[in-house]
CSV table of C-alpha atoms in Angstrom, one decimal:
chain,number,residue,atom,x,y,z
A,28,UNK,CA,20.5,18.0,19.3
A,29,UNK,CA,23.8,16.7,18.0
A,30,UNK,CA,25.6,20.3,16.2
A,31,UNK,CA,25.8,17.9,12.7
A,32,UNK,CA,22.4,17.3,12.4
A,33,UNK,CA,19.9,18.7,9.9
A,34,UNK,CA,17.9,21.1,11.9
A,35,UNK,CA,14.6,19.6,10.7
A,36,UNK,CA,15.2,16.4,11.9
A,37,UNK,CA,14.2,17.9,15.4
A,38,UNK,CA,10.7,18.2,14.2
A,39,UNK,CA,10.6,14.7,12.8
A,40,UNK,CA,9.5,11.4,14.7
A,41,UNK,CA,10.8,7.7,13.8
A,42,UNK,CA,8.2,5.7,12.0
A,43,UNK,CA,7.1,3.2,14.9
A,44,UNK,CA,6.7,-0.5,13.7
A,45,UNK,CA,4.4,-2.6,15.0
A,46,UNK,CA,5.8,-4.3,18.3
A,47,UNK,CA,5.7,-8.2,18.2
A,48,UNK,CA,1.8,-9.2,18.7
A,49,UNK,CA,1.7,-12.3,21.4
A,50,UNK,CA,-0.2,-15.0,19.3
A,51,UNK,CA,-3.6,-14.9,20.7
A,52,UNK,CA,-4.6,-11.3,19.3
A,53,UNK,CA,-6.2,-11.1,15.6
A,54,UNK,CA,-4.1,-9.0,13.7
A,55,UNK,CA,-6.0,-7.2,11.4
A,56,UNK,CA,-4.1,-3.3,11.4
A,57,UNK,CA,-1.5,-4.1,9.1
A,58,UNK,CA,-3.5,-4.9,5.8
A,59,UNK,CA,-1.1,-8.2,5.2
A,60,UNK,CA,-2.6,-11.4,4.4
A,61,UNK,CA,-4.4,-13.6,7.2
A,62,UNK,CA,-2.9,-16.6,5.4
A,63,UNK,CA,0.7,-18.0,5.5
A,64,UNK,CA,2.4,-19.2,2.7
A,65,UNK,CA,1.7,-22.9,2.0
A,66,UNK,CA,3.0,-25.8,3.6
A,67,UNK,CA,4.9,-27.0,0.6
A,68,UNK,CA,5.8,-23.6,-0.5
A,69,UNK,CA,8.1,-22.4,2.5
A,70,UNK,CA,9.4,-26.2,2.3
A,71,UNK,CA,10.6,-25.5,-1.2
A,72,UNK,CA,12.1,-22.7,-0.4
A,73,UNK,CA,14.1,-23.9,2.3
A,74,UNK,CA,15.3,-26.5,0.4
A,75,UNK,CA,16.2,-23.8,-1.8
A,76,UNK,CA,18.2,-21.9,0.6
A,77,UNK,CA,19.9,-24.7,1.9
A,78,UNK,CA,21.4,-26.6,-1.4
A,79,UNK,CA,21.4,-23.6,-3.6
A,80,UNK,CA,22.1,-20.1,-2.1
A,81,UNK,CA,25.5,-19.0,-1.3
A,82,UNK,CA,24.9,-17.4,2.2
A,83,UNK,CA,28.7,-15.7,2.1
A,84,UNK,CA,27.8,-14.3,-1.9
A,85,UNK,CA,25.8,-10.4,-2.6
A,86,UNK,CA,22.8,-11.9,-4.4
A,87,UNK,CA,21.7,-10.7,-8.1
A,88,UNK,CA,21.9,-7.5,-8.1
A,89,UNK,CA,20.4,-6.6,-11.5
A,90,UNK,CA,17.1,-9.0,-10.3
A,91,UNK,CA,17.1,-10.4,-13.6
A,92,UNK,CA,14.9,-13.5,-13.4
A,93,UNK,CA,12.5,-11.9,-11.3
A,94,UNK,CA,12.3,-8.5,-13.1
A,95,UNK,CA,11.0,-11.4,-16.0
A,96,UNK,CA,8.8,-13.1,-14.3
A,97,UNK,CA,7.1,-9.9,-12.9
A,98,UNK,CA,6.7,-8.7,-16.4
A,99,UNK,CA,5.4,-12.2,-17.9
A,100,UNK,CA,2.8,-11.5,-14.7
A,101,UNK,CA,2.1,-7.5,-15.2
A,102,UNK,CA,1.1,-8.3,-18.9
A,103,UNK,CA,-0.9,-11.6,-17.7
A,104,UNK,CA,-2.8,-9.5,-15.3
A,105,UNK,CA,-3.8,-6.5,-17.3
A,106,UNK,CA,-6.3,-6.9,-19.9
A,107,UNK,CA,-5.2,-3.8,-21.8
A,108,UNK,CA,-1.5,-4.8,-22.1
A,109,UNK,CA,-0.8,-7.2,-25.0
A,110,UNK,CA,1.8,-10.4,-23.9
A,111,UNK,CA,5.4,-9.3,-24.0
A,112,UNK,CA,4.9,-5.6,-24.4
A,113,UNK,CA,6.4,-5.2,-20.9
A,114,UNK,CA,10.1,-6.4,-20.4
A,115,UNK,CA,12.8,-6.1,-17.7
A,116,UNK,CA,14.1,-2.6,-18.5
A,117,UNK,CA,10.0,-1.9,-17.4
A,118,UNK,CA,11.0,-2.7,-14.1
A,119,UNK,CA,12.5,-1.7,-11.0
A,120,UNK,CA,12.3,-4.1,-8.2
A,121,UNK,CA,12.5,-2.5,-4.5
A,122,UNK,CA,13.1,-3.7,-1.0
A,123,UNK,CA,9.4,-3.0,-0.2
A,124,UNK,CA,7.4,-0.3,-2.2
A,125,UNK,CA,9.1,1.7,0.4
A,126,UNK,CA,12.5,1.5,-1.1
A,127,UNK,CA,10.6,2.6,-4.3
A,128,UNK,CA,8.8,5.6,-3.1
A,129,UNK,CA,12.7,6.8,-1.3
A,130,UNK,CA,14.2,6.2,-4.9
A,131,UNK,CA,11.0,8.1,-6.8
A,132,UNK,CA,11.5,10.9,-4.1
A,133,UNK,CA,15.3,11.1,-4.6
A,134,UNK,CA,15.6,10.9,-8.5
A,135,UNK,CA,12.8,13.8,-8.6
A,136,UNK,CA,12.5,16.3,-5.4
A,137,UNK,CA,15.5,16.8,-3.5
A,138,UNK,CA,16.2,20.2,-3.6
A,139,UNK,CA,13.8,20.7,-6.4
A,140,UNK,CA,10.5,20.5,-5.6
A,141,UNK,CA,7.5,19.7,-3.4
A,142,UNK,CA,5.5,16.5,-3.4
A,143,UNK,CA,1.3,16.0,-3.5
A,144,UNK,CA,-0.3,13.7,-1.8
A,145,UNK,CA,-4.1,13.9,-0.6
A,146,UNK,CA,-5.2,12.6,2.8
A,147,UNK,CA,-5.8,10.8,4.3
A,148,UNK,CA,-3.9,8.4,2.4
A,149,UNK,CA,-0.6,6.1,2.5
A,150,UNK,CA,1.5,8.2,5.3
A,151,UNK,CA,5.0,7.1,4.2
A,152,UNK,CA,5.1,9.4,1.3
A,153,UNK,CA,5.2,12.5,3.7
A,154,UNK,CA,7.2,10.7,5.8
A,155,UNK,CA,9.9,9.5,3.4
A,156,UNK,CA,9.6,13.2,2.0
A,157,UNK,CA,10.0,14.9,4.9
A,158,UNK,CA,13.4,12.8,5.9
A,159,UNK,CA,14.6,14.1,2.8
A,160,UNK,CA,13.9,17.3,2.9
A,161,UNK,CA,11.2,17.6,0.3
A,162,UNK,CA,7.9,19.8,1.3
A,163,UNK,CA,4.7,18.0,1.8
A,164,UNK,CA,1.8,19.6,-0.2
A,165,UNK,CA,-1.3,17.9,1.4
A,166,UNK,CA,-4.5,18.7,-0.4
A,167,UNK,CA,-8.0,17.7,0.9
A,168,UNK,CA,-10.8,15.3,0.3
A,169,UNK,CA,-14.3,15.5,0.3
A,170,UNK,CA,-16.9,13.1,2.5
A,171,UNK,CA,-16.9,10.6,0.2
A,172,UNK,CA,-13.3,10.3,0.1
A,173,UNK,CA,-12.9,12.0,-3.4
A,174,UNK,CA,-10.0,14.4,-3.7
A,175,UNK,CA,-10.6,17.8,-4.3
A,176,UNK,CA,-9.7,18.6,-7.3
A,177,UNK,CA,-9.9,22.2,-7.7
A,178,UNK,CA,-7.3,22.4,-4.7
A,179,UNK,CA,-5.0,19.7,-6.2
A,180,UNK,CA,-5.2,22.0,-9.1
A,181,UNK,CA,-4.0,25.0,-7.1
A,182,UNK,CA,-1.2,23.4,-5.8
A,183,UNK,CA,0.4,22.7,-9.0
A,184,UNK,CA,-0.1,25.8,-10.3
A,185,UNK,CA,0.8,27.7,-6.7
A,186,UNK,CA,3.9,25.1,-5.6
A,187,UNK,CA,7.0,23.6,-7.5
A,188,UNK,CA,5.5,19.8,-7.5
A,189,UNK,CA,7.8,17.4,-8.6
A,190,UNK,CA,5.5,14.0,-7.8
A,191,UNK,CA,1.9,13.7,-7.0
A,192,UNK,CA,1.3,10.6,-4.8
A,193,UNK,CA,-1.9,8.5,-5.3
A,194,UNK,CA,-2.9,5.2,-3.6
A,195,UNK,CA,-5.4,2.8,-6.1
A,196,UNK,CA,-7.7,1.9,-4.1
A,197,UNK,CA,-6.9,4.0,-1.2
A,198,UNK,CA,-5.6,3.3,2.3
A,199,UNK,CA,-7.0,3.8,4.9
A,200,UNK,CA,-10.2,4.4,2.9
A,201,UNK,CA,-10.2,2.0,0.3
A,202,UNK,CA,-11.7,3.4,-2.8
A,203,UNK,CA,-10.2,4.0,-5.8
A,204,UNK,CA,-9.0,6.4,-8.1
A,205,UNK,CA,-12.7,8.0,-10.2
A,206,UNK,CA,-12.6,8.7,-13.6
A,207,UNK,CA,-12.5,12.5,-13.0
A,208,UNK,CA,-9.5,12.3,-10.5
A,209,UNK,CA,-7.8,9.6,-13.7
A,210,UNK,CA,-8.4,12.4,-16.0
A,211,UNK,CA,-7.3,15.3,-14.1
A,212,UNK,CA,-4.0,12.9,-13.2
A,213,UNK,CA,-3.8,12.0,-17.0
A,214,UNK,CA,-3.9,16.1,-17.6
A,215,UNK,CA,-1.1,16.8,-15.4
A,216,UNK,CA,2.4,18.5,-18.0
A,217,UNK,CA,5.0,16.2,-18.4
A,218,UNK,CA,7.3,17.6,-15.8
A,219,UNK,CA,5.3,16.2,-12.8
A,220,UNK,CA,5.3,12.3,-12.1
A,221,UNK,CA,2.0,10.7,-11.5
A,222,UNK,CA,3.0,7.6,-8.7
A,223,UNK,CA,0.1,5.6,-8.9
A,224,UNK,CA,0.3,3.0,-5.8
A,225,UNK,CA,-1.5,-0.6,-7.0
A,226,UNK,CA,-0.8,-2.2,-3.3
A,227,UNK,CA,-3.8,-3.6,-3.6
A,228,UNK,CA,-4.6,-4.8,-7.1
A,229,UNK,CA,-5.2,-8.3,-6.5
A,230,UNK,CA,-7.9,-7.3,-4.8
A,231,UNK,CA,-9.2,-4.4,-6.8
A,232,UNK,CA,-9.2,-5.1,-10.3
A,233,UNK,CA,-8.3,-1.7,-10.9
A,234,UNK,CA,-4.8,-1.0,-12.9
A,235,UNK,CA,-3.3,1.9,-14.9
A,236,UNK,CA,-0.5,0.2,-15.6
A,237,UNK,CA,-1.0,0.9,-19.2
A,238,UNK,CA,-0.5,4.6,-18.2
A,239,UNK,CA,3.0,3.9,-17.0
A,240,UNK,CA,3.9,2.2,-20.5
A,241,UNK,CA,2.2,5.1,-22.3
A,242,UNK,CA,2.8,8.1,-20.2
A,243,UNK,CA,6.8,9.1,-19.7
A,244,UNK,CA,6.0,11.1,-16.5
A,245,UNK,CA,3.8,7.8,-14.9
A,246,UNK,CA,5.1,4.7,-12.8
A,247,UNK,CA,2.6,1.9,-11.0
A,248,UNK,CA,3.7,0.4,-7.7
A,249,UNK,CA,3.0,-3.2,-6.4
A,250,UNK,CA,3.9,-5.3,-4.0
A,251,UNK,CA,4.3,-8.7,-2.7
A,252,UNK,CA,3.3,-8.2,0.7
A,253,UNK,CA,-0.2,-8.2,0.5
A,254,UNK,CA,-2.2,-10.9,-2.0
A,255,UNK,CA,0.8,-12.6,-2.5
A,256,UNK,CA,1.3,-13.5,1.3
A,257,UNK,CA,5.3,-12.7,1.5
A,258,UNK,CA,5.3,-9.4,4.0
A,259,UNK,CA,8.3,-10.8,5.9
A,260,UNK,CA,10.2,-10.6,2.7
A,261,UNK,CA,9.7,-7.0,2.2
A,262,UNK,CA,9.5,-7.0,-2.1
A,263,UNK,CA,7.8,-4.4,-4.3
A,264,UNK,CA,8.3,-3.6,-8.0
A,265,UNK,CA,7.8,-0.5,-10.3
A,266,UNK,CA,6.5,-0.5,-14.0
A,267,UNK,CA,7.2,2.3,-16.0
A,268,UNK,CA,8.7,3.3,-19.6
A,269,UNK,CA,12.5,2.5,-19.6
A,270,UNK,CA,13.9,5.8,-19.3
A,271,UNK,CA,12.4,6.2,-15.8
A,272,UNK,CA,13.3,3.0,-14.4
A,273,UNK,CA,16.7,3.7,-15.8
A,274,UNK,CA,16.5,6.6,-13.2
A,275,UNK,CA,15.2,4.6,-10.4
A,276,UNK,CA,18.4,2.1,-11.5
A,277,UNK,CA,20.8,4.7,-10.9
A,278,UNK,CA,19.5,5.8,-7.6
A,279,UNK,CA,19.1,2.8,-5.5
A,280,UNK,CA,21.0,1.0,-3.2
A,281,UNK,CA,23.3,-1.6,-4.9
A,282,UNK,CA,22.2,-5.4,-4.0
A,283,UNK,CA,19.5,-3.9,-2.8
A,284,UNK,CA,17.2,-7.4,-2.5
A,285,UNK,CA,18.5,-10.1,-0.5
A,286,UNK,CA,18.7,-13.8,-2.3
A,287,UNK,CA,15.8,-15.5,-0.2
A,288,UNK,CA,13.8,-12.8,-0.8
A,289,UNK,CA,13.8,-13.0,-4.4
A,290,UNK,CA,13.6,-16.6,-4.6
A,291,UNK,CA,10.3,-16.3,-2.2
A,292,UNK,CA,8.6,-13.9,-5.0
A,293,UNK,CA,10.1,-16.1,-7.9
A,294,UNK,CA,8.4,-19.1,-5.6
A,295,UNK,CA,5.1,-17.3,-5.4
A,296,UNK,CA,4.4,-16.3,-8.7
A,297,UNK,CA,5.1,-19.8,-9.9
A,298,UNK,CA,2.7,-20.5,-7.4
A,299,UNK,CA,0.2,-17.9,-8.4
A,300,UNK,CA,-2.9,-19.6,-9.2
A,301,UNK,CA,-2.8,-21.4,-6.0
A,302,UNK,CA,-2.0,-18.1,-3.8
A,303,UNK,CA,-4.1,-15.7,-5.6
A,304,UNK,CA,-7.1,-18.2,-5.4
A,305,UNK,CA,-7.5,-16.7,-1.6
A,306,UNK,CA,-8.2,-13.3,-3.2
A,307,UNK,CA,-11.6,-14.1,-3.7
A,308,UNK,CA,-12.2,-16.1,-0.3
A,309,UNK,CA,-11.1,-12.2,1.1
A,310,UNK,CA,-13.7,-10.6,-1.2
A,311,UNK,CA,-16.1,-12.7,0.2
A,312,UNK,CA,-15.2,-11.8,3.6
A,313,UNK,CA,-15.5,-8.4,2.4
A,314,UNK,CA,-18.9,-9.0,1.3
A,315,UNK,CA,-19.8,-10.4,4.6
A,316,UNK,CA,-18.5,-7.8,7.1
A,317,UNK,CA,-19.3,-5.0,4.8
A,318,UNK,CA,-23.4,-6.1,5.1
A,319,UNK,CA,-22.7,-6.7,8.7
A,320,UNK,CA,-21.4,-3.3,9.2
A,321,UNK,CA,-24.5,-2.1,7.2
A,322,UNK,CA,-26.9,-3.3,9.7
A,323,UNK,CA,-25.3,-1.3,12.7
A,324,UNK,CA,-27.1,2.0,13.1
A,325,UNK,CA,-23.9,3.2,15.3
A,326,UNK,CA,-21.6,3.0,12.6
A,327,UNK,CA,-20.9,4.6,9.1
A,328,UNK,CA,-19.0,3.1,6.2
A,329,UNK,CA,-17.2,3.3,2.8
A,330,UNK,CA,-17.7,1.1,-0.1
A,331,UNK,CA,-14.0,-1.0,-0.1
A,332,UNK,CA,-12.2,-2.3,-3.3
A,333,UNK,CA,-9.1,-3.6,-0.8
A,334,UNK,CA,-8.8,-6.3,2.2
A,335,UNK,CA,-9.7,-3.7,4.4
A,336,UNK,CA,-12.7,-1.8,5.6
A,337,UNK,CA,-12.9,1.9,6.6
A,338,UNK,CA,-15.6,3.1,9.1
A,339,UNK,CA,-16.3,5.8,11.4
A,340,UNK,CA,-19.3,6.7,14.1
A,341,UNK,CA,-22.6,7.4,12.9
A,342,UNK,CA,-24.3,10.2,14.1
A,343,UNK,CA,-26.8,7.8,16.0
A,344,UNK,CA,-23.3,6.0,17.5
A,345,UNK,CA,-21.6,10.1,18.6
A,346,UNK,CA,-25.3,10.7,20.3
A,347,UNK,CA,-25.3,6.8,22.3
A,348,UNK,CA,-22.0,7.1,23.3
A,349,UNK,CA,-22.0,10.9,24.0
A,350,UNK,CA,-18.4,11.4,22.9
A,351,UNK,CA,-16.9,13.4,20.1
A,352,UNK,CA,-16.3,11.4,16.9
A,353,UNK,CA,-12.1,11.2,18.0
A,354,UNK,CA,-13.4,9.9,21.5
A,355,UNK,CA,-15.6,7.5,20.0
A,356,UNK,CA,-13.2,6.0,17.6
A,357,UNK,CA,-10.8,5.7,20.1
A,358,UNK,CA,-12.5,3.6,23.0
A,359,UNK,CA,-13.7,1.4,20.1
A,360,UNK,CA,-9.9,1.1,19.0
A,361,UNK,CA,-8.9,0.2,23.0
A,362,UNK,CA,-12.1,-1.8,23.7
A,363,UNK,CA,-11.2,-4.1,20.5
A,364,UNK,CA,-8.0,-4.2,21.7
A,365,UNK,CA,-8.9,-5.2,24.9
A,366,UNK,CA,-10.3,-8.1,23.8
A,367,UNK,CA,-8.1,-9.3,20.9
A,368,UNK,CA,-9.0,-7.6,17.8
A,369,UNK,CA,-6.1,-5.1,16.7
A,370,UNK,CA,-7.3,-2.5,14.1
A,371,UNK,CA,-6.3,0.4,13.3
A,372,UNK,CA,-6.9,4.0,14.4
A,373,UNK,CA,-5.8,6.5,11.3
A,374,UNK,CA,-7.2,9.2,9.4
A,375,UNK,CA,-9.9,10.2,11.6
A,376,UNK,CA,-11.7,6.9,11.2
A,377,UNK,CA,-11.2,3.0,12.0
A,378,UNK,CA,-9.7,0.9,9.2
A,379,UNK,CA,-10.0,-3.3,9.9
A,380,UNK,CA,-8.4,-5.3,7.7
A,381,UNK,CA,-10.4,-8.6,6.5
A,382,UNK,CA,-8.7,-12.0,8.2
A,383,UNK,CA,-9.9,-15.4,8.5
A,384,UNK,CA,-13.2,-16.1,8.6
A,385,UNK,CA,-13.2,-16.8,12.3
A,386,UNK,CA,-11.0,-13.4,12.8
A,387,UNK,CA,-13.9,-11.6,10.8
A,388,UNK,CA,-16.8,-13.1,13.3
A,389,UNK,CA,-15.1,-12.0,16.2
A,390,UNK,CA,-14.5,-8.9,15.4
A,391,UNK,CA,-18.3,-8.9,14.8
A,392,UNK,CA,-18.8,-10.1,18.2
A,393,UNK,CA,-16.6,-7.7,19.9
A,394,UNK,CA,-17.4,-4.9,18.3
A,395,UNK,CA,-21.4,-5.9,19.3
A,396,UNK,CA,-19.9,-6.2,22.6
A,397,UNK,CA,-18.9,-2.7,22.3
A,398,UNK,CA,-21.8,-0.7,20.3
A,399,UNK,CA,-24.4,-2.9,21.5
């Protein structure tokens, strides 16, 4: 190892994108949305780029129209949050959530502190920790999913948390936050920040981002990757009180947002009715595999307020198949693969993301194929 290094980094691995899928596979391990940006839409902003954005000039770095437009959205979308009460110095605007979660992790942690987190859940908050230096704190979850609470509460007491990381709904396993795991959050001192991660919202219905306008030690998530269809852009935003995004200001990277990529979220939430309309075509498709899935003895699964479903082998589908529950999952994971359906393996079960309509029914098929 090079003599400059940080030692730890010899214990680390490099997060390993996705490689370039050939076009015939069904691509439904990455939780992005089976749909493409309209027709009309990317035409616009072409148009956009090419009579109106200086390639040779740093774009705006202070994101002022979008940081309004988010907010005009954030208050439209939360039923608890009265019009206007959330402005620009409510948000922080990120290259990704992941830029976010780095700036979170840097303004709180470095050298002072552990991070919480509860898996299985969202794995770049132990990996952005752990590039940075900050111990992981991994508490468990029960069966169901639920986080155990009486070990979350040990942590804090036992460990110097700094941030306690929680995904609404979940990912890989797709349910959300209870009321008893809000309320212990909502009883957490004032020194540790509660990250609540609303990835999937649109799909939810489940916000608390009237805790992050109430709370000083809260800040909600979201991102554009996912309902709103732009994933190649790599855009996320934070809403909090303005003291904290002040913070979240001061520590990230300076023009941080390329031009086209703020002109493609500014594009689609003018065009939110029309792109959020496929929301409920997904839940639908939700609805369908989810009683699908019910019907196979073989396999076990979780209620899902996401685009994605979360299963694992039934104790019917270990005894069939005669293999251990990591066996099983894994020739079901290279079998769909085998024959087009990309899922994903993670967390000790199988989470599928929800595609097209046609994507959905042959995953059905294959997986028949495969569990008879």
């Amino acid at each position: 190892m090079l003599p400059f290094l940080r030692a730890d980094l010899a214990k680390l691995k490099a997060y390993q994108p996705h490689p370039p899928i050939p076009e015939p596979y069904d691509q439904l391990d990455t939780n992005e949305s089976p749909i493409d940006l309209p027709t009309e839409i990317k035409a616009s902003l072409a148009a956009h780029y090419q009579q109106i954005i200086a390639a040779n000039r740093y774009p705006d770095g202070g994101h002022k129209s979008l940081k309004r437009t988010i907010a005009e959205y954030v208050c439209e979308s939360a039923a608890d949050i009265a019009a206007h009460q959330i402005t620009t110095e409510n948000i922080s605007v990120g290259n990704g959530s992941d830029e976010l979660i780095r700036s979170l992790l840097i303004a709180t942690a470095i050298g002072n502190g552990s991070i919480l987190v509860a898996s299985p859940t969202f794995s770049m908050y132990g990996i952005l920790a752990q590039t940075l230096g900050i111990p992981v704190v991994d508490v468990g979850r029960g069966e169901d999913f639920q986080i155990n609470l009486e070990q979350a509460q040990a942590a804090v007491e036992e460990f110097p948390i700094r941030a306690v990381f929680m995904v609404h709904p979940n990912s890989p396993t797709a349910n959300p936050l209870t009321s008893a795991e809000i309320d212990w959050l909502r009883q957490l001192p004032d020194d540790v920040l509660v990250v609540i991660d609303e990835a999937y919202f649109e799909f939810s219905g489940h916000t608390l981002v009237a805790d992050s306008l109430s709370r000083s030690n809260w800040v909600v998530l979201r991102t554009f990757s996912k309902a709103f269809r732009l994933a190649a852009h790599r855009v996320g935003y934070a809403v909090a009180q303005a003291e904290l995004i002040n913070a979240l200001e001061k520590v990230r990277l300076p023009y941080n947002l390329p031009s086209f990529s703020q002109a493609a979220a500014l594009a689609a939430l003018s065009h939110r009715t029309e792109l959020l309309a496929a929301v409920e075509t997904t839940r639908q498709e939700r609805e369908n595999l989810t009683a699908w899935l019910a019907q196979q003895p073989m396999i076990t699964q979780w209620p899902s307020a996401a685009n994605f479903l979360y299963c694992r082998l039934s104790n019917k589908g270990l005894s069939q198949l005669g293999m251990t529950q990591a066996e099983g999952l894994h020739h079901i994971f290279t079998q769909l693969r085998q024959q087009g359906t990309l899922i994903r393996y993670t967390g000790g079960g199988l989470r599928i993301s929800l595609g097209t309509a046609a994507e959905n029914q042959r995953t059905q098929a294959h997986l028949q194929s495969i569990i008879g």
